[in-house]
Short mmCIF file of C-alpha atoms and ligand atoms in Angstrom, two decimals:
data_model
loop_
_atom_site.label_atom_id
_atom_site.label_comp_id
_atom_site.label_asym_id
_atom_site.label_seq_id
_atom_site.Cartn_x
_atom_site.Cartn_y
_atom_site.Cartn_z
CA MET C 391 -121.29 -30.72 182.76
CA GLU C 392 -120.15 -26.95 183.28
CA TYR C 393 -121.19 -25.49 179.70
CA ILE C 394 -118.72 -22.55 178.86
CA VAL C 395 -121.13 -21.23 176.43
CA GLU C 396 -125.17 -21.71 176.66
CA THR C 397 -127.98 -20.22 174.63
CA ASN C 398 -131.56 -20.25 175.26
CA LYS C 399 -133.71 -20.27 172.11
CA LEU C 400 -131.07 -18.11 170.70
CA THR C 401 -132.86 -16.45 167.63
CA LYS C 402 -132.29 -14.43 164.21
CA ARG C 403 -134.47 -13.09 161.82
CA PHE C 404 -133.96 -11.14 158.99
CA GLY C 405 -136.98 -9.33 157.94
CA LYS C 406 -139.71 -12.70 157.38
CA GLU C 407 -136.72 -14.91 157.25
CA TYR C 408 -135.23 -17.25 160.73
CA ALA C 409 -131.24 -17.22 160.09
CA VAL C 410 -131.17 -18.75 163.22
CA GLU C 411 -134.20 -20.31 165.25
CA ALA C 412 -134.50 -21.61 169.29
CA LEU C 413 -131.05 -22.30 169.19
CA ASP C 414 -129.66 -23.76 172.48
CA LEU C 415 -125.81 -24.08 171.86
CA LYS C 416 -124.11 -26.11 174.79
CA ILE C 417 -120.48 -25.37 174.86
CA PRO C 418 -118.34 -27.89 177.36
CA LYS C 419 -115.71 -26.28 178.91
CA GLY C 420 -112.33 -27.54 177.30
CA GLU C 421 -113.82 -29.13 174.44
CA ILE C 422 -113.16 -28.29 170.74
CA TYR C 423 -116.79 -28.00 169.56
CA GLY C 424 -117.21 -28.31 166.08
CA PHE C 425 -120.01 -26.18 164.48
CA LEU C 426 -121.20 -28.23 161.40
CA GLY C 427 -123.70 -26.75 158.44
CA PRO C 428 -123.90 -26.19 154.85
CA ASN C 429 -123.51 -23.08 153.38
CA GLY C 430 -126.45 -20.23 155.01
CA ALA C 431 -126.95 -22.70 158.07
CA GLY C 432 -126.47 -19.66 160.11
CA LYS C 433 -122.87 -20.44 161.58
CA THR C 434 -121.99 -17.16 161.42
CA THR C 435 -124.83 -15.02 162.76
CA THR C 436 -124.87 -17.48 165.79
CA ILE C 437 -120.94 -16.57 166.07
CA ARG C 438 -121.63 -12.73 165.83
CA MET C 439 -124.48 -13.00 168.49
CA LEU C 440 -122.26 -14.60 170.61
CA LEU C 441 -119.59 -12.23 170.05
CA GLY C 442 -122.30 -9.19 170.86
CA LEU C 443 -121.81 -7.92 167.20
CA MET C 444 -125.28 -8.76 166.47
CA ARG C 445 -128.37 -8.37 168.62
CA PRO C 446 -130.48 -11.78 169.01
CA THR C 447 -134.39 -11.43 167.95
CA LEU C 448 -135.01 -13.86 170.72
CA GLY C 449 -133.45 -15.79 173.15
CA SER C 450 -130.55 -15.53 175.64
CA ILE C 451 -126.93 -16.05 175.54
CA GLN C 452 -124.93 -17.15 178.79
CA ILE C 453 -120.86 -16.91 178.24
CA PHE C 454 -118.53 -18.52 181.45
CA GLY C 455 -122.12 -18.19 183.34
CA LYS C 456 -122.89 -14.58 183.05
CA ASP C 457 -125.43 -13.07 180.49
CA LEU C 458 -124.13 -11.41 177.70
CA THR C 459 -126.41 -8.76 177.49
CA ARG C 460 -125.81 -7.69 181.24
CA GLU C 461 -122.12 -8.21 181.21
CA ARG C 462 -120.59 -8.29 177.75
CA ILE C 463 -117.75 -5.99 178.67
CA ASP C 464 -116.26 -8.85 181.29
CA ILE C 465 -117.14 -11.20 179.13
CA LEU C 466 -115.65 -10.29 175.95
CA LYS C 467 -112.40 -9.30 177.75
CA LYS C 468 -112.06 -13.66 177.88
CA VAL C 469 -113.12 -14.48 174.44
CA GLY C 470 -110.43 -14.35 171.02
CA SER C 471 -112.35 -14.52 167.98
CA LEU C 472 -111.50 -14.81 164.32
CA VAL C 473 -114.89 -14.08 161.97
CA GLU C 474 -114.64 -14.31 158.00
CA ASN C 475 -112.27 -12.13 156.34
CA PRO C 476 -110.27 -9.86 159.03
CA SER C 477 -108.84 -7.20 158.05
CA TYR C 478 -105.39 -5.87 158.39
CA TYR C 479 -103.51 -3.09 157.24
CA PRO C 480 -102.02 -4.04 154.55
CA HIS C 481 -98.81 -1.64 154.39
CA LEU C 482 -97.64 -2.76 158.15
CA THR C 483 -95.79 -5.82 159.15
CA ALA C 484 -97.27 -8.63 161.20
CA TYR C 485 -95.82 -7.46 164.26
CA GLU C 486 -97.03 -3.70 163.65
CA ASN C 487 -100.58 -5.33 163.14
CA LEU C 488 -100.43 -6.89 166.44
CA GLU C 489 -98.98 -4.00 167.79
CA ALA C 490 -101.98 -1.81 166.70
CA LEU C 491 -104.40 -4.68 168.53
CA ARG C 492 -101.89 -4.84 171.70
CA LYS C 493 -102.88 -1.33 172.14
CA ILE C 494 -106.45 -1.82 172.31
CA TYR C 495 -106.43 -4.87 174.58
CA GLY C 496 -103.68 -3.17 176.85
CA VAL C 497 -101.64 -6.44 177.40
CA PRO C 498 -97.89 -6.64 177.86
CA LYS C 499 -95.44 -6.05 174.86
CA LYS C 500 -94.20 -9.74 175.14
CA ARG C 501 -97.45 -11.05 174.47
CA ILE C 502 -97.07 -10.36 170.53
CA ASP C 503 -93.64 -12.35 170.52
CA GLU C 504 -95.64 -15.25 172.46
CA VAL C 505 -98.60 -15.44 169.53
CA LEU C 506 -96.53 -15.29 166.85
CA LYS C 507 -94.36 -18.02 168.21
CA ILE C 508 -97.63 -20.30 168.86
CA VAL C 509 -99.01 -19.94 165.57
CA ARG C 510 -95.30 -19.89 164.04
CA LEU C 511 -94.99 -16.25 162.17
CA SER C 512 -91.63 -15.43 164.33
CA ASP C 513 -90.07 -15.35 161.00
CA VAL C 514 -91.94 -13.41 159.21
CA ARG C 515 -92.95 -10.68 162.04
CA ASN C 516 -90.91 -7.80 160.32
CA LYS C 517 -92.50 -8.64 156.43
CA LYS C 518 -95.60 -6.56 155.14
CA VAL C 519 -98.85 -8.53 155.55
CA LYS C 520 -99.76 -7.21 151.38
CA GLY C 521 -96.82 -10.02 150.87
CA PHE C 522 -98.50 -12.69 153.32
CA SER C 523 -100.36 -15.84 151.55
CA LEU C 524 -103.78 -16.60 152.74
CA GLY C 525 -102.31 -19.17 155.16
CA MET C 526 -100.28 -16.65 156.84
CA LYS C 527 -103.06 -14.30 156.99
CA GLN C 528 -105.42 -17.03 158.94
CA ARG C 529 -102.51 -17.71 161.10
CA LEU C 530 -101.95 -13.78 162.00
CA GLY C 531 -105.66 -13.76 162.44
CA ILE C 532 -105.44 -16.64 165.00
CA ALA C 533 -102.33 -14.87 166.92
CA ALA C 534 -104.74 -11.45 167.06
CA SER C 535 -107.09 -13.82 168.45
CA LEU C 536 -104.71 -14.98 171.25
CA LEU C 537 -103.55 -11.73 171.96
CA ASN C 538 -105.78 -11.31 175.24
CA ASN C 539 -105.36 -14.28 176.38
CA PRO C 540 -108.93 -15.73 175.67
CA GLU C 541 -110.41 -18.86 177.74
CA LEU C 542 -112.73 -18.84 174.97
CA LEU C 543 -111.73 -19.22 171.22
CA ILE C 544 -114.09 -18.46 168.69
CA LEU C 545 -113.07 -19.36 165.07
CA ASP C 546 -115.26 -19.13 162.05
CA GLU C 547 -114.22 -21.69 159.30
CA PRO C 548 -110.51 -20.84 160.01
CA THR C 549 -109.44 -23.57 157.39
CA ASN C 550 -111.78 -21.84 154.62
CA GLY C 551 -109.68 -21.02 151.35
CA LEU C 552 -106.58 -23.07 152.70
CA ASP C 553 -104.66 -25.89 150.95
CA PRO C 554 -104.33 -29.11 152.14
CA SER C 555 -101.21 -28.30 154.52
CA GLY C 556 -102.44 -25.28 155.60
CA ILE C 557 -105.17 -27.06 156.78
CA ILE C 558 -103.28 -29.29 158.44
CA GLU C 559 -101.26 -26.84 160.47
CA ILE C 560 -104.36 -24.75 161.58
CA ARG C 561 -105.52 -28.02 162.79
CA ASN C 562 -102.67 -29.17 164.94
CA LEU C 563 -102.60 -25.38 166.15
CA ILE C 564 -105.76 -25.70 167.58
CA LYS C 565 -105.64 -28.94 169.19
CA ARG C 566 -102.65 -27.36 170.93
CA LEU C 567 -104.57 -24.52 172.44
CA ALA C 568 -106.83 -26.54 173.97
CA THR C 569 -104.36 -29.21 175.05
CA GLU C 570 -101.80 -26.88 175.85
CA GLU C 571 -103.60 -23.93 176.74
CA GLY C 572 -106.54 -25.50 177.98
CA MET C 573 -109.06 -23.09 175.93
CA THR C 574 -112.77 -23.80 174.78
CA ILE C 575 -112.60 -23.52 170.96
CA LEU C 576 -115.98 -23.09 168.86
CA ILE C 577 -114.86 -24.03 165.32
CA SER C 578 -117.27 -23.73 162.63
CA SER C 579 -117.16 -25.76 159.24
CA HIS C 580 -119.00 -26.88 156.23
CA LEU C 581 -117.41 -30.00 156.36
CA LEU C 582 -118.27 -32.59 158.33
CA SER C 583 -114.42 -34.07 157.83
CA GLU C 584 -113.07 -31.41 159.28
CA ILE C 585 -115.12 -31.46 162.56
CA ASP C 586 -114.54 -35.07 162.35
CA GLN C 587 -110.92 -34.45 162.63
CA ILE C 588 -110.66 -32.07 165.31
CA ALA C 589 -113.47 -31.73 167.24
CA ASN C 590 -114.59 -33.58 170.11
CA HIS C 591 -117.79 -31.89 170.50
CA VAL C 592 -120.36 -31.77 167.51
CA GLY C 593 -123.64 -29.11 167.09
CA ILE C 594 -124.91 -29.87 163.56
CA ILE C 595 -127.35 -26.61 162.54
CA SER C 596 -129.19 -26.38 159.33
CA LYS C 597 -131.78 -23.77 158.25
CA GLY C 598 -131.22 -22.19 161.77
CA LYS C 599 -132.10 -24.75 163.47
CA MET C 600 -129.88 -27.20 165.60
CA ILE C 601 -130.16 -31.07 164.55
CA PHE C 602 -127.60 -32.57 166.04
CA GLN C 603 -125.75 -32.03 169.23
CA ASP C 604 -123.32 -34.71 171.24
CA SER C 605 -119.90 -35.74 171.69
CA ILE C 606 -118.34 -37.16 168.58
CA GLU C 607 -118.78 -40.63 169.79
CA VAL C 608 -122.31 -40.26 169.99
CA MET C 609 -122.46 -38.84 166.32
CA ARG C 610 -120.19 -41.50 165.20
CA ARG C 611 -122.23 -44.17 166.88
CA GLN C 612 -125.44 -43.29 165.66
CA SER C 613 -123.77 -42.91 162.33
CA GLN C 614 -123.31 -46.85 162.38
CA ASN C 615 -124.00 -48.96 159.82
CA LYS C 616 -127.96 -50.60 160.22
CA ILE C 617 -129.05 -53.68 159.11
CA LEU C 618 -131.22 -53.64 156.02
CA LEU C 619 -134.28 -56.34 156.02
CA LYS C 620 -135.96 -57.06 152.91
CA VAL C 621 -139.45 -59.18 153.31
CA ASN C 622 -142.13 -60.54 151.06
CA ASP C 623 -144.54 -58.09 152.61
CA CYS C 624 -142.00 -55.24 154.35
CA LYS C 625 -144.68 -52.80 155.10
CA MET C 626 -147.08 -55.20 157.10
CA ALA C 627 -143.88 -56.99 158.98
CA TRP C 628 -142.23 -53.68 159.73
CA ASN C 629 -145.58 -52.94 161.77
CA PHE C 630 -145.74 -56.17 163.03
CA LEU C 631 -141.92 -55.74 164.37
CA ILE C 632 -142.74 -52.14 165.87
CA SER C 633 -146.02 -53.48 167.85
CA ASN C 634 -143.50 -56.00 169.07
CA GLY C 635 -141.28 -53.42 170.18
CA ILE C 636 -138.48 -53.45 168.33
CA GLU C 637 -136.97 -50.27 166.79
CA ALA C 638 -136.77 -50.59 163.17
CA ASP C 639 -137.37 -47.86 160.30
CA PHE C 640 -139.10 -48.48 157.08
CA SER C 641 -138.08 -46.80 153.82
CA LEU C 642 -137.40 -47.78 150.26
CA GLU C 643 -139.13 -50.95 150.56
CA SER C 644 -137.37 -52.29 153.31
CA ILE C 645 -136.77 -52.50 156.61
CA SER C 646 -133.64 -51.12 158.82
CA LEU C 647 -132.45 -52.55 162.17
CA LEU C 648 -131.01 -49.62 164.72
CA ASP C 649 -129.93 -52.74 166.90
CA ARG C 650 -127.27 -54.48 164.74
CA LYS C 651 -126.11 -56.51 167.33
CA ASP C 652 -125.92 -60.51 166.24
CA GLU C 653 -128.27 -61.64 168.95
CA ASN C 654 -131.10 -58.82 168.04
CA VAL C 655 -130.64 -59.82 164.46
CA ALA C 656 -131.50 -63.30 164.74
CA MET C 657 -134.09 -62.75 167.10
CA VAL C 658 -136.14 -60.35 164.36
CA VAL C 659 -135.53 -62.84 161.89
CA ARG C 660 -136.53 -65.90 164.19
CA LEU C 661 -140.00 -63.64 164.72
CA LEU C 662 -140.78 -62.75 161.03
CA VAL C 663 -140.01 -66.40 160.35
CA GLU C 664 -141.96 -68.03 162.73
CA ASN C 665 -144.72 -65.24 161.97
CA GLY C 666 -145.24 -66.08 158.62
CA PHE C 667 -143.09 -63.88 156.71
CA SER C 668 -140.37 -64.53 153.70
CA ILE C 669 -137.30 -63.23 154.07
CA TYR C 670 -135.39 -62.81 150.94
CA ARG C 671 -132.20 -60.44 151.76
CA VAL C 672 -130.29 -59.79 155.27
CA GLU C 673 -127.50 -57.02 154.96
CA GLU C 674 -125.56 -54.72 156.01
CA GLU C 675 -126.10 -51.02 155.08
CA LYS C 676 -123.04 -49.11 154.47
CA ARG C 677 -123.18 -45.30 155.28
CA THR C 678 -120.57 -42.93 155.97
CA LEU C 679 -120.80 -40.06 158.49
CA GLU C 680 -120.76 -37.78 155.49
CA ASP C 681 -123.77 -39.55 154.20
CA THR C 682 -125.55 -39.09 157.48
CA PHE C 683 -124.46 -35.57 157.56
CA LEU C 684 -125.85 -35.17 153.89
CA GLN C 685 -128.90 -36.74 154.51
CA MET C 686 -129.19 -34.78 158.28
CA THR C 687 -129.04 -31.21 156.54
CA THR C 688 -130.93 -31.77 153.29
CA GLU C 689 -133.95 -33.75 155.10
CA GLU C 690 -133.98 -31.47 158.30
CA ARG C 691 -134.49 -34.10 160.21
CA ALA C 692 -133.10 -35.27 163.83
CA ILE C 693 -131.05 -38.30 163.72
N1 ATP A 1233 -127.20 -9.12 157.25
C1 ATP A 1233 -127.75 -9.65 157.15
N2 ATP A 1233 -129.29 -9.61 156.56
C2 ATP A 1233 -130.43 -10.52 155.89
N3 ATP A 1233 -129.77 -11.79 156.11
C3 ATP A 1233 -128.72 -12.26 156.20
C4 ATP A 1233 -127.72 -11.20 156.78
N4 ATP A 1233 -126.90 -12.30 157.09
C5 ATP A 1233 -127.02 -13.38 156.93
N5 ATP A 1233 -128.22 -13.31 156.38
C6 ATP A 1233 -129.06 -14.77 155.70
O1 ATP A 1233 -129.11 -15.61 157.21
C7 ATP A 1233 -128.73 -17.15 156.96
C8 ATP A 1233 -127.62 -17.74 157.66
O2 ATP A 1233 -126.43 -16.72 157.08
P1 ATP A 1233 -125.06 -17.31 157.77
O3 ATP A 1233 -124.01 -15.98 157.06
O4 ATP A 1233 -125.12 -17.23 158.85
O5 ATP A 1233 -124.91 -18.57 157.81
P2 ATP A 1233 -123.43 -19.62 157.62
O6 ATP A 1233 -124.05 -20.54 158.07
O7 ATP A 1233 -122.62 -18.49 157.85
O8 ATP A 1233 -122.87 -19.73 156.09
P3 ATP A 1233 -121.67 -19.68 155.32
O9 ATP A 1233 -121.37 -21.66 155.55
O10 ATP A 1233 -121.66 -19.66 153.57
O11 ATP A 1233 -120.68 -18.77 155.69
C9 ATP A 1233 -128.33 -17.00 155.41
O12 ATP A 1233 -129.55 -17.24 154.28
C10 ATP A 1233 -128.43 -15.55 154.78
O13 ATP A 1233 -128.80 -14.98 153.45
MG1 MG A 1234 -120.38 -18.41 157.75
#
């Protein structure tokens, strides 16, 4: 697989605290990568390092196959970003704010009209930004991040503080950018539901460490419901199953089977009965993705 972003043991320490620890982030080309983690997990710190705004304590960053420290200027030319509370000139219009940035990037003037159109702000281009709603400001921030026609777009919690319709609008915009412009997009969020609805690849970070990274399909599969068994002597039954090569977990006085196929459940039940165990219950565990995420982030355990 071709990765647009690849970090190797990326680490950031503030004093004694590790904000980001040995992170191997891999963002496949053309994907919407959801970077998920609760507050304080290290998302913004990681993003700041990817954008060269903060120096890593340890580790390396490759973007477009190039080393960020060595080819920073070349790389950042092709990256667009929106990081926590972008600042604007409130007394200037949307157009004028973008014009100020356009000069820095040195892109043609018509690009301003293009990006305003993409984020659907063309109608209010001559309105002063101080009268903008949060959602409009957020869209202006995305417009600004698109000025340089980036191949990689990095958005730190772009839907934060938006109302449901604003969230849907930004979500659709991001999907459009990926499909129509072929951009690779990193979007961070602390909400699983948000990432579930937009991303096709997921990295979950908790306390600075990556605890899961794969496609959204794999995440969904792994968080599928399991089969719970209640047996007279659960601990002993579990040991017996494990020693017979059956994948099972033991917790809360019950056994959970990872393979929930009918044949497997039947085989396990038969095996236990034949070996003298009494089965009290066989039930399906009801678990949502949300539960899995909460469990992963509170237990600091990889799934
Ligand atoms: N400049 C700094 N100096 C000291 N500690 C910092 C600094 N920046 C971040 N931290 C700490 O690093 C940890 C990760 O913070 P970070 O902002 O990266 O988290 P986050 O995942 O973006 O959280 P949120 O969802 O709240 O935005 C936190 O414990 C934070 O207090
Ligand atoms: Mg943050």
